[in-house]
Structure formats: structure tokens, C-alpha cells
């Protein structure tokens, strides 16, 4: 781009100036191509710019029909009108896709993104029109373009590009959140940060539970780029729950899962706080209905021991895991086939906290017990 402007005798000093000059060059080219069609008597060049920007946001159009529908929507005209049909034919001639697509977005990407920024500065509602009835592939493309703009300190319009990402998420969080999770894997920040903030501020019950299902299934395997979003979703789920008794089990479960996500994010103090609250909730529930909630209490006690150990609080960690061992012993006496593996795992965790074991089982003895349990299980189900 700089070389082209150098040939033309221009020498912009900043990237926004460079992009602005190239966009003007493109506009002059487009105006020349439109002369003689009569379109410039019906549409302004700014309106046509918005159409081209909209096609950048949706990654072009694979067919003439889809292109006409999109252009008609962006202009607020009937897709079968003469103006729309003529403009579509001109754009097809100028931007025909190389791989069979009817129209491809303005190239190179950097120039197409600059056009999007300038068009949105003039007409922010273009975002809403592109997202109207959009498929996930279009949503992902739009978020990718907006994320790349957000990564620029100053855009072609001279303003921070992050505002368009914020506007899209604020207005369309329910439909953009799941496509955004895929884009986060490719683009990372700042989309992950802004998606997490949007979920914390306004994620609905329905959205939160749609997102939590895959996060809970993944557990500690949640992709690194998505962990902030996973934690924010858990925090929002807790905020939406009331303090009523009938929500206590769900709240305890969310607290336990949130603690694991906070730990993965390197926030051990917050993870410990959430786990403590989960343990207290499960302790209360287990007193009322031990058959239903004692396994959850034992599991959360094991987690508490791990979080305490991570913070160097060895004695407290031993106390927590000792209580988990006792809980699993009780459960294993009642249902050995279900809880002997958990007892063995808990004994193993208990011996992994190096500290003064005087008040607890000797680590070697506990390890022997764990080995014998696992040996018996391995004979039954190798």
C-alpha cells in the first residue's frame, strides 16, 4: 500500500493515514465503475460503501440470490428492485470470488477491515443489519473482523477499534456468545476479555446454561483461551441463583466448578474461597440428606485440600483430605462397588501433602491401604 501511494506521489506517515488514502483510491475506482449505470442518481457513494463493508463482515456471498438479499437489507430496499440488482451485478464484476463464490470481500483483509471501521463510524446500525437472521458462520466472520479491528490501537477512522466489538456483544450477546467461543480459539484477546465481561454483566439464564453444559463436560480440559469466559459464565450462574434453600445443591455445584476454573486461571485465593463455600453448602446438605450429598461433600473436601496445598497451607490441607477419607470410608462400607475407587483416590491425595502427619494417618500406611484397594479392584476389573 505504501509503495502504491509512493508511485502516486503521496507519502502518508501513519497507518490510519495510509489506510485512509487507499480507501479513497478504492472509492474513486468504484465511482468510475458505477458511472453510466445510473446508480449514483439513486444511491450515495457512502451507501454503496456500507454495502461493500457489509459484505466484508459476512465474508462475501456465495450466490446471486444471497447477495441480493443482503444488499437489499443493508440498503433498506426490496431485493428485487432495479437498484439492488444493478449494484449486485457491478459488485460481482469487481469482486467475483476466485473459488466459485459469487462475491468475495474486499481484499486485502486489512483494507476491508478499514472500510468496515469507516462505514460503521458513519452508520453503526450496519452491524444489526448484518446480524439479522445471520448463520453462525457469518457471526464468526463478523466477530473475527471486529476482533482484528479491536487489536489495533487506532483504526482508519482515527478511533479505537474495540468499540465495535463492545457494541456487537452488548446488542447481540445471546446469539454471538457461542460463535464467539470458536473465534476466541483463533484470535484470543481482546474478544475473550470482552465476552467474559458481557456475560458477567448480562448473560441470561438460558445463555448461561447453554454455555455451562460444554464447559462442565470439558472440566479441566477447557481451552486456555476460553478459561476466562468459563469462569465468567460460572460467576454469572451464581449471581442468577437466589439464596433460597431449594437452590442450595445447584449453587454448591456451581461453586465447586467455579473454583476449579479460577484455579486454572491462576487465581488460587479466589478458588479457595469458592471451594470453602461449596464445602459448607455440601456439609449442611449432607447433614439433612447424607445418602444424596455425602459423596459431593467428600469430593469438595478433596478439592479444598488441593487448593489449600497449592497455597502452602499443608496442615489445613491434611485436615480437609482426612475428612474426605473418612467420608469415603463410610460410603465404601455401604456401597463398596461404587465408592472404593474414590476412597483409594482420596487416600492417595491425603498422602500427597508433605507436612506434619502426627495428627493424621501415617502416609505410608495410607498408601498401603490405597494400593490394596486398587489391587482388589484391578483383579475384578483389570
Tab-separated table of C-alpha atoms in Angstrom, residues 122-281:
chain	number	residue	atom	x	y	z
A	122	UNK	CA	-20.913	6.621	9.697
A	123	UNK	CA	-23.660	4.031	10.274
A	124	UNK	CA	-23.324	1.822	13.405
A	125	UNK	CA	-26.689	0.175	12.655
A	126	UNK	CA	-24.993	-1.735	9.826
A	127	UNK	CA	-23.891	-4.266	12.456
A	128	UNK	CA	-27.509	-5.006	13.331
A	129	UNK	CA	-28.490	-5.459	9.699
A	130	UNK	CA	-25.620	-7.867	9.014
A	131	UNK	CA	-26.536	-9.918	12.089
A	132	UNK	CA	-30.234	-10.059	11.248
A	133	UNK	CA	-31.071	-13.762	10.680
A	134	UNK	CA	-27.332	-14.466	10.264
A	135	UNK	CA	-25.970	-18.007	10.402
A	136	UNK	CA	-23.183	-18.931	12.827
A	137	UNK	CA	-20.592	-18.830	10.024
A	138	UNK	CA	-21.458	-15.167	9.343
A	139	UNK	CA	-21.421	-14.361	13.063
A	140	UNK	CA	-17.980	-15.925	13.391
A	141	UNK	CA	-16.691	-13.965	10.401
A	142	UNK	CA	-18.113	-10.693	11.783
A	143	UNK	CA	-16.541	-11.305	15.186
A	144	UNK	CA	-13.202	-12.135	13.573
A	145	UNK	CA	-13.198	-8.843	11.650
A	146	UNK	CA	-14.245	-6.848	14.720
A	147	UNK	CA	-11.619	-8.560	16.880
A	148	UNK	CA	-8.870	-7.672	14.414
A	149	UNK	CA	-10.090	-4.069	14.491
A	150	UNK	CA	-10.103	-4.181	18.295
A	151	UNK	CA	-6.458	-5.295	18.271
A	152	UNK	CA	-5.489	-2.012	16.605
A	153	UNK	CA	-4.796	0.934	18.883
A	154	UNK	CA	-6.005	3.380	16.231
A	155	UNK	CA	-8.071	2.471	13.192
A	156	UNK	CA	-8.666	4.143	9.831
A	157	UNK	CA	-11.377	6.336	11.379
A	158	UNK	CA	-8.877	7.565	13.967
A	159	UNK	CA	-10.774	5.905	16.859
A	160	UNK	CA	-10.157	2.740	18.913
A	161	UNK	CA	-11.491	-0.304	17.066
A	162	UNK	CA	-12.614	-2.079	20.255
A	163	UNK	CA	-15.845	-0.055	20.401
A	164	UNK	CA	-17.397	-2.092	17.561
A	165	UNK	CA	-16.710	-5.364	19.345
A	166	UNK	CA	-18.257	-3.957	22.518
A	167	UNK	CA	-21.311	-2.740	20.606
A	168	UNK	CA	-21.877	-6.083	18.888
A	169	UNK	CA	-21.639	-8.058	22.144
A	170	UNK	CA	-23.822	-5.598	24.039
A	171	UNK	CA	-26.594	-5.772	21.471
A	172	UNK	CA	-26.407	-9.417	20.387
A	173	UNK	CA	-24.855	-11.402	23.248
A	174	UNK	CA	-27.456	-14.189	23.152
A	175	UNK	CA	-26.702	-15.079	19.530
A	176	UNK	CA	-22.995	-14.168	19.430
A	177	UNK	CA	-21.701	-15.860	22.592
A	178	UNK	CA	-21.393	-19.381	21.196
A	179	UNK	CA	-19.860	-18.383	17.841
A	180	UNK	CA	-17.539	-16.101	19.829
A	181	UNK	CA	-16.170	-19.107	21.730
A	182	UNK	CA	-14.924	-20.537	18.446
A	183	UNK	CA	-13.408	-17.222	17.354
A	184	UNK	CA	-11.657	-16.892	20.733
A	185	UNK	CA	-9.670	-20.048	19.934
A	186	UNK	CA	-8.266	-18.360	16.821
A	187	UNK	CA	-7.992	-14.722	17.886
A	188	UNK	CA	-7.688	-14.780	21.693
A	189	UNK	CA	-7.754	-11.303	23.167
A	190	UNK	CA	-9.442	-8.942	23.375
A	191	UNK	CA	-12.529	-10.971	22.403
A	192	UNK	CA	-12.236	-13.370	25.367
A	193	UNK	CA	-11.969	-10.481	27.823
A	194	UNK	CA	-14.952	-8.589	26.399
A	195	UNK	CA	-17.078	-11.708	26.012
A	196	UNK	CA	-16.424	-12.596	29.658
A	197	UNK	CA	-17.331	-9.063	30.774
A	198	UNK	CA	-20.552	-9.106	28.733
A	199	UNK	CA	-21.605	-12.455	30.218
A	200	UNK	CA	-20.915	-11.241	33.769
A	201	UNK	CA	-22.994	-8.130	33.164
A	202	UNK	CA	-25.973	-9.501	31.264
A	203	UNK	CA	-25.954	-13.190	30.395
A	204	UNK	CA	-29.451	-14.682	30.644
A	205	UNK	CA	-30.342	-17.937	32.448
A	206	UNK	CA	-30.766	-19.645	29.085
A	207	UNK	CA	-27.434	-18.455	27.688
A	208	UNK	CA	-25.510	-19.273	30.864
A	209	UNK	CA	-26.800	-22.830	30.956
A	210	UNK	CA	-26.165	-23.338	27.233
A	211	UNK	CA	-22.534	-22.327	27.789
A	212	UNK	CA	-22.069	-24.182	31.083
A	213	UNK	CA	-23.054	-27.579	29.669
A	214	UNK	CA	-19.979	-27.906	27.396
A	215	UNK	CA	-17.712	-26.199	29.951
A	216	UNK	CA	-18.804	-28.629	32.687
A	217	UNK	CA	-18.317	-31.551	30.314
A	218	UNK	CA	-14.789	-30.374	29.447
A	219	UNK	CA	-13.812	-29.808	33.087
A	220	UNK	CA	-10.103	-29.012	33.287
A	221	UNK	CA	-9.708	-29.548	29.558
A	222	UNK	CA	-11.308	-26.184	28.709
A	223	UNK	CA	-9.055	-24.460	26.171
A	224	UNK	CA	-6.706	-21.895	27.721
A	225	UNK	CA	-8.165	-19.065	25.612
A	226	UNK	CA	-11.690	-19.898	26.823
A	227	UNK	CA	-10.972	-20.189	30.554
A	228	UNK	CA	-11.793	-16.567	31.374
A	229	UNK	CA	-15.162	-16.981	29.654
A	230	UNK	CA	-15.795	-20.240	31.523
A	231	UNK	CA	-15.101	-18.538	34.859
A	232	UNK	CA	-17.301	-15.562	33.959
A	233	UNK	CA	-20.131	-17.908	32.989
A	234	UNK	CA	-19.865	-19.683	36.339
A	235	UNK	CA	-19.900	-16.370	38.205
A	236	UNK	CA	-22.973	-15.259	36.269
A	237	UNK	CA	-24.732	-18.552	37.038
A	238	UNK	CA	-24.155	-17.974	40.748
A	239	UNK	CA	-25.353	-14.379	40.511
A	240	UNK	CA	-28.593	-15.533	38.881
A	241	UNK	CA	-29.319	-18.110	41.588
A	242	UNK	CA	-31.275	-16.985	44.603
A	243	UNK	CA	-30.233	-17.812	48.150
A	244	UNK	CA	-33.349	-19.974	48.681
A	245	UNK	CA	-32.869	-23.466	50.098
A	246	UNK	CA	-34.132	-25.267	47.007
A	247	UNK	CA	-31.244	-23.809	45.006
A	248	UNK	CA	-28.561	-24.870	47.514
A	249	UNK	CA	-27.430	-28.035	45.660
A	250	UNK	CA	-27.137	-26.210	42.333
A	251	UNK	CA	-25.296	-23.341	43.985
A	252	UNK	CA	-22.828	-25.720	45.639
A	253	UNK	CA	-22.189	-27.464	42.316
A	254	UNK	CA	-21.545	-24.140	40.546
A	255	UNK	CA	-19.198	-23.048	43.340
A	256	UNK	CA	-17.176	-26.231	43.074
A	257	UNK	CA	-16.843	-25.963	39.287
A	258	UNK	CA	-16.037	-22.248	39.502
A	259	UNK	CA	-13.245	-22.958	41.974
A	260	UNK	CA	-11.609	-25.336	39.505
A	261	UNK	CA	-11.820	-22.733	36.719
A	262	UNK	CA	-10.393	-19.992	38.937
A	263	UNK	CA	-7.519	-22.297	39.849
A	264	UNK	CA	-6.795	-22.901	36.152
A	265	UNK	CA	-6.699	-19.112	35.668
A	266	UNK	CA	-4.036	-18.764	38.366
A	267	UNK	CA	-6.368	-17.248	40.978
A	268	UNK	CA	-5.750	-19.599	43.946
A	269	UNK	CA	-7.165	-17.332	46.660
A	270	UNK	CA	-10.465	-16.893	44.806
A	271	UNK	CA	-10.548	-20.622	44.060
A	272	UNK	CA	-10.068	-21.396	47.758
A	273	UNK	CA	-12.868	-19.007	48.753
A	274	UNK	CA	-15.309	-20.616	46.297
A	275	UNK	CA	-14.335	-24.134	47.447
A	276	UNK	CA	-14.791	-23.249	51.126
A	277	UNK	CA	-18.295	-22.012	50.345
A	278	UNK	CA	-19.045	-25.187	48.370
A	279	UNK	CA	-17.847	-27.363	51.286
A	280	UNK	CA	-20.040	-25.509	53.769
A	281	UNK	CA	-23.059	-25.843	51.482
